[in-house]
CSV table of C-alpha atoms in Angstrom, one decimal:
chain,number,residue,atom,x,y,z
A,1335,UNK,CA,53.8,60.9,31.4
A,1336,UNK,CA,56.4,58.2,30.9
A,1337,UNK,CA,57.1,56.2,34.0
A,1338,UNK,CA,59.9,53.7,34.7
A,1339,UNK,CA,59.4,51.0,37.4
A,1340,UNK,CA,62.6,49.5,38.6
A,1341,UNK,CA,61.8,46.1,40.0
A,1342,UNK,CA,58.6,46.1,38.0
A,1343,UNK,CA,58.2,42.3,38.0
A,1344,UNK,CA,58.2,41.9,41.8
A,1345,UNK,CA,55.4,42.0,44.4
A,1346,UNK,CA,54.9,45.7,44.6
A,1347,UNK,CA,56.5,46.7,41.3
A,1348,UNK,CA,54.0,44.6,39.3
A,1349,UNK,CA,51.2,46.3,41.1
A,1350,UNK,CA,52.6,49.7,40.3
A,1351,UNK,CA,52.9,48.8,36.6
A,1352,UNK,CA,49.4,47.4,36.5
A,1353,UNK,CA,47.9,50.5,38.1
A,1354,UNK,CA,49.9,52.9,35.9
A,1355,UNK,CA,48.9,51.2,32.7
A,1356,UNK,CA,45.3,51.1,33.8
A,1357,UNK,CA,45.6,54.9,34.3
A,1358,UNK,CA,47.0,55.3,30.8
A,1359,UNK,CA,50.5,56.0,31.9
A,1360,UNK,CA,53.2,54.8,29.5
A,1361,UNK,CA,55.2,52.4,31.6
A,1362,UNK,CA,58.7,50.9,31.2
A,1363,UNK,CA,59.5,47.8,33.3
A,1364,UNK,CA,63.1,47.7,34.4
A,1365,UNK,CA,64.3,44.3,35.6
A,1366,UNK,CA,66.9,41.7,34.8
A,1367,UNK,CA,64.2,39.9,32.7
A,1368,UNK,CA,63.9,43.0,30.5
A,1369,UNK,CA,67.6,43.2,29.9
A,1370,UNK,CA,68.7,45.8,32.6
A,1371,UNK,CA,71.3,45.1,35.2
A,1372,UNK,CA,71.3,47.5,38.1
A,1373,UNK,CA,74.6,46.3,39.5
A,1374,UNK,CA,76.5,47.0,36.3
A,1375,UNK,CA,74.2,49.7,34.9
A,1376,UNK,CA,73.8,47.8,31.6
A,1377,UNK,CA,70.7,48.8,29.8
A,1378,UNK,CA,69.7,51.6,32.2
A,1379,UNK,CA,70.4,54.6,29.9
A,1380,UNK,CA,68.3,53.1,27.1
A,1381,UNK,CA,65.5,52.2,29.5
A,1382,UNK,CA,65.2,55.7,31.0
A,1383,UNK,CA,65.1,57.6,27.7
A,1384,UNK,CA,62.2,60.0,27.8
A,1385,UNK,CA,61.1,59.0,31.3
A,1386,UNK,CA,59.5,61.8,33.5
A,1387,UNK,CA,59.6,59.8,36.7
A,1388,UNK,CA,61.1,56.6,38.2
A,1389,UNK,CA,59.6,54.4,40.9
A,1390,UNK,CA,62.4,52.2,42.4
A,1391,UNK,CA,61.1,49.1,44.2
A,1392,UNK,CA,64.1,47.0,43.3
A,1393,UNK,CA,65.1,44.5,46.0
A,1394,UNK,CA,67.5,41.8,47.0
A,1395,UNK,CA,67.1,39.7,50.1
A,1396,UNK,CA,70.5,40.1,51.7
A,1397,UNK,CA,70.8,39.7,55.4
A,1398,UNK,CA,74.5,40.3,56.0
A,1399,UNK,CA,75.6,43.8,56.3
A,1400,UNK,CA,78.6,44.0,53.9
A,1401,UNK,CA,76.9,42.4,50.8
A,1402,UNK,CA,73.6,44.3,51.6
A,1403,UNK,CA,75.4,47.7,51.7
A,1404,UNK,CA,77.4,46.8,48.6
A,1405,UNK,CA,74.3,45.8,46.6
A,1406,UNK,CA,72.0,48.6,47.5
A,1407,UNK,CA,74.6,51.3,47.4
A,1408,UNK,CA,75.9,50.2,43.9
A,1409,UNK,CA,72.5,49.7,42.5
A,1410,UNK,CA,71.3,53.1,43.7
A,1411,UNK,CA,74.4,54.8,42.5
A,1412,UNK,CA,73.9,53.4,39.0
A,1413,UNK,CA,70.3,54.3,39.0
A,1414,UNK,CA,70.6,57.9,40.1
A,1415,UNK,CA,73.5,58.5,37.6
A,1416,UNK,CA,71.4,57.2,34.7
A,1417,UNK,CA,68.4,59.1,35.9
A,1418,UNK,CA,70.4,62.3,36.0
A,1419,UNK,CA,71.7,61.7,32.5
A,1420,UNK,CA,68.2,61.1,31.3
A,1421,UNK,CA,66.8,64.3,32.9
A,1422,UNK,CA,64.3,62.4,35.1
A,1423,UNK,CA,62.2,64.8,37.1
A,1424,UNK,CA,61.3,62.6,40.0
A,1425,UNK,CA,62.8,59.5,41.6
A,1426,UNK,CA,60.6,57.7,44.1
A,1427,UNK,CA,62.4,55.1,46.2
A,1428,UNK,CA,60.7,52.5,48.3
A,1429,UNK,CA,62.3,51.9,51.7
A,1430,UNK,CA,61.3,50.6,55.2
A,1431,UNK,CA,59.8,52.3,58.3
A,1432,UNK,CA,62.1,52.2,61.4
A,1433,UNK,CA,65.4,51.3,59.8
A,1434,UNK,CA,67.4,54.3,61.2
A,1435,UNK,CA,67.7,52.8,64.7
A,1436,UNK,CA,68.1,49.1,63.9
A,1437,UNK,CA,71.5,48.0,62.7
A,1438,UNK,CA,70.3,44.9,60.9
A,1439,UNK,CA,72.3,44.0,57.8
A,1440,UNK,CA,69.5,44.4,55.3
A,1441,UNK,CA,68.4,47.7,56.9
A,1442,UNK,CA,72.0,49.0,56.6
A,1443,UNK,CA,71.8,48.3,52.9
A,1444,UNK,CA,68.5,50.2,52.6
A,1445,UNK,CA,70.1,53.1,54.5
A,1446,UNK,CA,73.0,53.1,52.1
A,1447,UNK,CA,70.5,53.2,49.2
A,1448,UNK,CA,68.7,56.1,50.8
A,1449,UNK,CA,72.0,58.0,51.3
A,1450,UNK,CA,72.8,57.6,47.5
A,1451,UNK,CA,69.3,59.0,46.6
A,1452,UNK,CA,69.6,62.0,49.0
A,1453,UNK,CA,73.0,62.9,47.7
A,1454,UNK,CA,72.0,62.8,44.1
A,1455,UNK,CA,71.0,65.8,41.9
A,1456,UNK,CA,67.8,64.0,40.8
A,1457,UNK,CA,64.6,65.4,42.5
A,1458,UNK,CA,63.6,62.7,44.9
A,1459,UNK,CA,61.1,61.3,47.4
A,1460,UNK,CA,61.7,58.3,49.7
A,1461,UNK,CA,58.6,56.3,50.7
A,1462,UNK,CA,59.1,54.2,53.8
A,1463,UNK,CA,56.5,51.4,54.2
A,1464,UNK,CA,56.0,48.9,57.0
A,1465,UNK,CA,56.0,45.1,56.5
A,1466,UNK,CA,53.6,43.9,53.8
A,1467,UNK,CA,50.8,41.4,54.7
A,1468,UNK,CA,52.7,38.9,52.5
A,1469,UNK,CA,55.8,39.0,54.6
A,1470,UNK,CA,55.4,35.6,56.3
A,1471,UNK,CA,54.4,33.8,53.0
A,1472,UNK,CA,57.9,33.0,51.7
A,1473,UNK,CA,58.9,31.7,55.1
A,1474,UNK,CA,55.9,29.4,55.2
A,1475,UNK,CA,56.7,28.1,51.7
A,1476,UNK,CA,59.5,26.0,53.2
A,1477,UNK,CA,59.0,22.3,53.0
A,1478,UNK,CA,59.9,21.9,56.6
A,1479,UNK,CA,57.2,21.0,59.0
A,1480,UNK,CA,58.4,23.5,61.7
A,1481,UNK,CA,59.0,27.0,60.5
A,1482,UNK,CA,61.0,29.6,62.5
A,1483,UNK,CA,59.2,33.0,62.5
A,1484,UNK,CA,60.9,36.0,64.0
A,1485,UNK,CA,59.2,37.9,66.8
A,1486,UNK,CA,58.4,41.3,65.2
A,1487,UNK,CA,55.9,43.8,66.2
A,1488,UNK,CA,54.8,45.7,63.1
A,1489,UNK,CA,52.0,47.6,61.5
A,1490,UNK,CA,51.6,45.7,58.3
A,1491,UNK,CA,50.2,47.3,55.1
A,1492,UNK,CA,48.6,45.9,51.9
A,1493,UNK,CA,51.2,45.8,49.1
A,1494,UNK,CA,48.5,47.2,46.7
A,1495,UNK,CA,48.0,50.2,49.0
A,1496,UNK,CA,51.7,50.9,48.8
A,1497,UNK,CA,51.7,50.5,45.0
A,1498,UNK,CA,48.9,53.0,44.8
A,1499,UNK,CA,50.7,55.5,47.0
A,1500,UNK,CA,54.0,55.1,45.1
A,1501,UNK,CA,52.2,55.8,41.8
A,1502,UNK,CA,50.4,58.8,43.2
A,1503,UNK,CA,53.6,60.1,44.7
A,1504,UNK,CA,55.4,59.8,41.3
A,1505,UNK,CA,52.8,62.0,39.7
A,1506,UNK,CA,53.3,64.8,42.3
A,1507,UNK,CA,56.1,67.2,42.9
A,1508,UNK,CA,59.2,65.7,44.6
A,1509,UNK,CA,59.1,66.0,48.4
A,1510,UNK,CA,62.9,66.2,48.7
A,1511,UNK,CA,62.2,64.2,51.9
A,1512,UNK,CA,60.7,61.0,53.4
A,1513,UNK,CA,57.0,60.0,53.5
A,1514,UNK,CA,55.7,57.0,55.4
A,1515,UNK,CA,52.8,54.6,54.9
A,1516,UNK,CA,51.5,51.9,57.3
A,1517,UNK,CA,48.4,49.7,57.8
A,1518,UNK,CA,45.6,50.3,60.2
A,1519,UNK,CA,46.8,48.4,63.2
A,1520,UNK,CA,49.7,46.7,64.9
A,1521,UNK,CA,50.2,42.9,64.5
A,1522,UNK,CA,52.7,40.3,65.7
A,1523,UNK,CA,54.4,38.6,62.7
A,1524,UNK,CA,54.2,35.3,64.6
A,1525,UNK,CA,50.4,35.7,64.9
A,1526,UNK,CA,50.2,36.7,61.2
A,1527,UNK,CA,52.0,33.5,60.2
A,1528,UNK,CA,49.7,31.4,62.3
A,1529,UNK,CA,46.6,32.9,60.8
A,1530,UNK,CA,48.0,32.4,57.3
A,1531,UNK,CA,48.7,28.8,58.2
A,1532,UNK,CA,45.1,28.4,59.3
A,1533,UNK,CA,43.6,30.2,56.4
A,1534,UNK,CA,45.6,28.2,53.9
A,1535,UNK,CA,45.1,24.9,55.8
A,1536,UNK,CA,48.9,24.4,55.8
A,1537,UNK,CA,50.6,21.6,57.7
A,1538,UNK,CA,53.1,23.9,59.4
A,1539,UNK,CA,54.2,24.5,63.0
A,1540,UNK,CA,55.1,28.1,63.6
A,1541,UNK,CA,58.0,28.3,66.0
A,1542,UNK,CA,58.6,31.9,67.4
A,1543,UNK,CA,62.3,33.0,67.6
A,1544,UNK,CA,63.8,36.2,68.8
A,1545,UNK,CA,66.7,37.6,66.9
A,1546,UNK,CA,69.7,38.1,69.1
A,1547,UNK,CA,70.9,41.3,70.8
A,1548,UNK,CA,69.7,44.9,70.3
A,1549,UNK,CA,68.4,44.1,66.9
A,1550,UNK,CA,66.0,41.4,68.1
A,1551,UNK,CA,64.8,43.5,71.0
A,1552,UNK,CA,64.1,46.5,68.8
A,1553,UNK,CA,62.2,44.4,66.3
A,1554,UNK,CA,60.1,42.6,69.0
A,1555,UNK,CA,59.2,45.7,70.9
A,1556,UNK,CA,58.1,48.2,68.3
A,1557,UNK,CA,61.2,49.6,66.6
A,1558,UNK,CA,59.5,49.1,63.3
A,1559,UNK,CA,56.3,50.9,64.2
A,1560,UNK,CA,55.9,54.3,62.4
A,1561,UNK,CA,56.5,57.4,64.4
A,1562,UNK,CA,55.3,60.9,63.6
A,1563,UNK,CA,53.2,61.7,60.5
A,1564,UNK,CA,52.3,58.8,58.1
A,1565,UNK,CA,49.6,57.7,55.9
A,1566,UNK,CA,47.4,55.1,57.7
A,1567,UNK,CA,45.6,52.9,55.2
A,1568,UNK,CA,42.3,51.1,55.8
A,1569,UNK,CA,42.9,47.7,54.3
A,1570,UNK,CA,43.4,45.3,57.2
A,1571,UNK,CA,45.2,42.0,57.6
A,1572,UNK,CA,41.7,40.4,58.1
A,1573,UNK,CA,40.8,41.7,54.6
A,1574,UNK,CA,44.0,40.0,53.3
A,1575,UNK,CA,43.1,36.7,55.0
A,1576,UNK,CA,39.6,36.8,53.7
A,1577,UNK,CA,40.9,37.0,50.1
A,1578,UNK,CA,43.1,34.0,50.4
């Protein structure tokens, strides 16, 4: 099997690559650092030659709706077109649990990405995951003493568990549908941030903030909690903290 990992240098992508190579899977890393530009499509065709499957964990932190939709839609369109030309047999795209009912700019971008995947001729599976345990870490990396942390009720999951699930999914028949994965229990992001601060002995004051309007209410009251069938993992946020 030859597997391409789009965004293979990021948090989840690097874990997918490591697991794949440990399993003896020939793996191609697709990223700007390897000479591939998703927004223009430059380098995609060459990178996908001979690939049986693609795992797309590419990402860009864009909070405003218009640029988010533009980025994710264009990147997905270029990827599915190149995958179709290369005869890829399975495209696995990482997305987010709960985004259908929350009109947050970044989520609108991910919905646009999903739409491109579903409309393509490439056999596909979309994997929706909850927040990763690492979610508060970039916010806490700020040099500010007081850090604003959004009130979000989530069911966080270990990034390594998601990587393992993505790799396994890529080796199976396409679902032509959406799968979901989440951690073992619900957590408040504000509490997660405070516990990371304590575990890392950081000099940070966590300041809870609620995002405005319906978006903020949905995030704070469980709009990002998985519904229906999903894979519930066993690695807990306590396990994550213990490894820091």
